[in-house]
CSV table of C-alpha atoms in Angstrom, one decimal:
chain,number,residue,atom,x,y,z
A,5,UNK,CA,-70.3,-41.8,7.9
A,6,UNK,CA,-68.3,-39.1,9.6
A,7,UNK,CA,-65.6,-39.5,6.9
A,8,UNK,CA,-68.1,-39.0,4.1
A,9,UNK,CA,-69.5,-35.9,5.7
A,10,UNK,CA,-66.1,-34.5,6.1
A,11,UNK,CA,-65.3,-35.1,2.5
A,12,UNK,CA,-68.6,-33.5,1.4
A,13,UNK,CA,-67.8,-30.5,3.6
A,14,UNK,CA,-64.3,-30.4,2.0
A,15,UNK,CA,-65.8,-30.4,-1.5
A,16,UNK,CA,-68.2,-27.7,-0.5
A,17,UNK,CA,-65.3,-25.6,0.9
A,18,UNK,CA,-63.2,-25.9,-2.3
A,19,UNK,CA,-66.2,-25.2,-4.5
A,20,UNK,CA,-67.3,-22.3,-2.4
A,21,UNK,CA,-63.8,-20.8,-2.3
A,22,UNK,CA,-63.4,-21.2,-6.1
A,23,UNK,CA,-66.8,-19.6,-6.7
A,24,UNK,CA,-65.9,-16.7,-4.4
A,25,UNK,CA,-62.8,-16.0,-6.4
A,26,UNK,CA,-64.7,-16.2,-9.7
A,27,UNK,CA,-67.4,-13.9,-8.2
A,28,UNK,CA,-64.8,-11.3,-7.4
A,29,UNK,CA,-63.8,-10.9,-11.1
A,30,UNK,CA,-67.2,-11.5,-12.8
A,31,UNK,CA,-69.8,-9.8,-10.5
A,32,UNK,CA,-70.2,-6.7,-12.7
A,33,UNK,CA,-70.8,-8.8,-15.9
A,34,UNK,CA,-73.8,-10.9,-14.7
A,35,UNK,CA,-77.5,-10.4,-14.6
A,36,UNK,CA,-78.4,-9.4,-11.0
A,37,UNK,CA,-80.9,-12.3,-10.5
A,38,UNK,CA,-78.3,-14.8,-11.7
A,39,UNK,CA,-75.7,-13.1,-9.5
A,40,UNK,CA,-78.0,-13.4,-6.5
A,41,UNK,CA,-78.3,-17.2,-7.0
A,42,UNK,CA,-74.6,-17.6,-7.4
A,43,UNK,CA,-73.9,-15.6,-4.2
A,44,UNK,CA,-76.4,-17.8,-2.4
A,45,UNK,CA,-74.8,-21.0,-3.7
A,46,UNK,CA,-71.3,-19.6,-2.8
A,47,UNK,CA,-72.3,-18.7,0.8
A,48,UNK,CA,-74.1,-22.0,1.3
A,49,UNK,CA,-71.0,-23.9,0.1
A,50,UNK,CA,-68.7,-21.8,2.3
A,51,UNK,CA,-70.9,-22.3,5.3
A,52,UNK,CA,-71.0,-26.0,4.9
A,53,UNK,CA,-67.2,-25.9,4.5
A,54,UNK,CA,-66.9,-23.9,7.7
A,55,UNK,CA,-69.0,-26.4,9.6
A,56,UNK,CA,-66.8,-29.2,8.3
A,57,UNK,CA,-63.6,-27.3,9.3
A,58,UNK,CA,-64.9,-26.4,12.8
A,59,UNK,CA,-66.6,-29.7,13.8
A,60,UNK,CA,-63.5,-31.8,14.3
A,61,UNK,CA,-61.7,-29.0,16.1
A,62,UNK,CA,-64.5,-27.8,18.3
A,63,UNK,CA,-63.3,-29.3,21.6
A,64,UNK,CA,-59.7,-28.1,21.0
A,65,UNK,CA,-60.8,-24.6,20.1
A,66,UNK,CA,-62.8,-24.3,23.3
A,67,UNK,CA,-65.2,-21.5,24.2
A,68,UNK,CA,-63.4,-18.8,22.2
A,69,UNK,CA,-63.5,-21.1,19.1
A,70,UNK,CA,-67.2,-21.6,19.7
A,71,UNK,CA,-67.7,-17.9,20.0
A,72,UNK,CA,-65.8,-17.3,16.8
A,73,UNK,CA,-67.8,-20.0,15.0
A,74,UNK,CA,-71.0,-18.4,16.1
A,75,UNK,CA,-69.8,-15.0,14.9
A,76,UNK,CA,-68.8,-16.4,11.5
A,77,UNK,CA,-72.2,-18.2,11.1
A,78,UNK,CA,-74.0,-15.0,12.2
A,79,UNK,CA,-71.9,-13.1,9.5
A,80,UNK,CA,-73.1,-15.5,6.8
A,81,UNK,CA,-76.7,-15.1,7.9
A,82,UNK,CA,-76.3,-11.3,8.0
A,83,UNK,CA,-74.9,-11.3,4.5
A,84,UNK,CA,-77.8,-13.3,3.3
A,85,UNK,CA,-80.2,-10.9,5.1
A,86,UNK,CA,-78.4,-7.8,3.9
A,87,UNK,CA,-81.6,-6.3,2.5
A,88,UNK,CA,-82.8,-5.7,6.0
A,89,UNK,CA,-79.9,-3.3,6.5
A,90,UNK,CA,-79.7,-1.3,3.3
A,91,UNK,CA,-76.2,-0.1,2.6
A,92,UNK,CA,-74.8,-1.8,5.7
A,93,UNK,CA,-75.9,-5.4,5.6
A,94,UNK,CA,-73.1,-6.8,3.5
A,95,UNK,CA,-70.3,-4.9,5.2
A,96,UNK,CA,-71.7,-5.7,8.6
A,97,UNK,CA,-72.0,-9.4,7.8
A,98,UNK,CA,-68.6,-9.6,6.2
A,99,UNK,CA,-67.1,-7.9,9.3
A,100,UNK,CA,-68.8,-10.4,11.6
A,101,UNK,CA,-67.7,-13.3,9.4
A,102,UNK,CA,-64.1,-12.2,9.3
A,103,UNK,CA,-64.1,-11.4,13.0
A,104,UNK,CA,-65.4,-14.9,13.7
A,105,UNK,CA,-62.7,-16.5,11.5
A,106,UNK,CA,-60.0,-14.4,13.2
A,107,UNK,CA,-61.1,-15.7,16.6
A,108,UNK,CA,-61.1,-19.3,15.5
A,109,UNK,CA,-57.9,-18.9,13.5
A,110,UNK,CA,-56.0,-17.3,16.4
A,111,UNK,CA,-57.1,-20.1,18.7
A,112,UNK,CA,-56.2,-22.7,16.1
A,113,UNK,CA,-52.7,-21.2,15.6
A,114,UNK,CA,-52.2,-21.2,19.4
A,115,UNK,CA,-53.0,-24.9,19.7
A,116,UNK,CA,-51.7,-26.5,16.6
A,117,UNK,CA,-48.3,-27.6,15.4
A,118,UNK,CA,-47.6,-27.2,12.6
A,119,UNK,CA,-49.6,-24.1,12.0
A,120,UNK,CA,-52.9,-24.3,10.1
A,121,UNK,CA,-52.6,-22.8,6.6
A,122,UNK,CA,-56.3,-21.9,6.4
A,123,UNK,CA,-56.0,-20.0,9.6
A,124,UNK,CA,-53.1,-18.0,8.2
A,125,UNK,CA,-55.0,-17.2,5.0
A,126,UNK,CA,-58.0,-16.0,7.1
A,127,UNK,CA,-55.9,-13.8,9.3
A,128,UNK,CA,-54.2,-12.3,6.2
A,129,UNK,CA,-57.6,-11.7,4.7
A,130,UNK,CA,-58.7,-9.8,7.8
A,131,UNK,CA,-55.4,-7.8,7.7
A,132,UNK,CA,-56.0,-6.9,4.1
A,133,UNK,CA,-59.7,-6.0,4.8
A,134,UNK,CA,-58.5,-3.6,7.6
A,135,UNK,CA,-55.8,-2.1,5.4
A,136,UNK,CA,-58.3,-1.6,2.5
A,137,UNK,CA,-59.4,1.5,4.2
A,138,UNK,CA,-56.1,3.0,3.1
A,139,UNK,CA,-55.7,1.1,-0.2
A,140,UNK,CA,-58.8,0.0,-2.0
A,141,UNK,CA,-57.1,-2.8,-4.1
A,142,UNK,CA,-56.6,-4.7,-0.9
A,143,UNK,CA,-60.3,-5.5,-0.9
A,144,UNK,CA,-59.7,-7.9,-3.8
A,145,UNK,CA,-56.6,-9.3,-2.0
A,146,UNK,CA,-58.8,-9.9,1.1
A,147,UNK,CA,-61.4,-11.8,-1.0
A,148,UNK,CA,-58.8,-14.0,-2.6
A,149,UNK,CA,-57.1,-14.8,0.7
A,150,UNK,CA,-60.5,-15.5,2.3
A,151,UNK,CA,-61.2,-17.9,-0.5
A,152,UNK,CA,-57.8,-19.5,-0.4
A,153,UNK,CA,-58.4,-20.3,3.3
A,154,UNK,CA,-61.5,-22.2,2.4
A,155,UNK,CA,-59.9,-24.0,-0.5
A,156,UNK,CA,-57.0,-25.1,1.7
A,157,UNK,CA,-59.4,-26.2,4.4
A,158,UNK,CA,-61.4,-28.1,1.9
A,159,UNK,CA,-58.4,-29.9,0.4
A,160,UNK,CA,-57.4,-31.0,3.9
A,161,UNK,CA,-60.8,-32.4,4.6
A,162,UNK,CA,-60.8,-34.2,1.2
A,163,UNK,CA,-57.5,-35.8,2.1
A,164,UNK,CA,-58.5,-37.0,5.5
């Protein structure tokens, strides 16, 4: 049963990562109501993928990994509740999500050999997000790297 759940989480991570990349390029062309549904589906798939990535690593990531996971989940929930914080909800949620991924990724890289490719993608995504203050195009790079982390994590789960 555990193997089936891991594969479902892997499929969700891949689908969510691919949808996130598509969203980055098509958001301005879609009806806002359709776009809202696509964003909800994307975030749900990414959240399921994150759970699948974290669960088998939870004991190895320790307390800092648990804190990072909680931060990432809180980020997803904040993004989905962005209307409660007009103008700030999405950026605040995205920052929480990336910060959580950074904490989990750093811990993952410190404990694993060979290094985890999803963790490297998520750290690179965070770096691009921070540098996007200086160069706006890095926002797109951050979104693609973020998505690539989920796709890689999902493919690993599907292979296991």
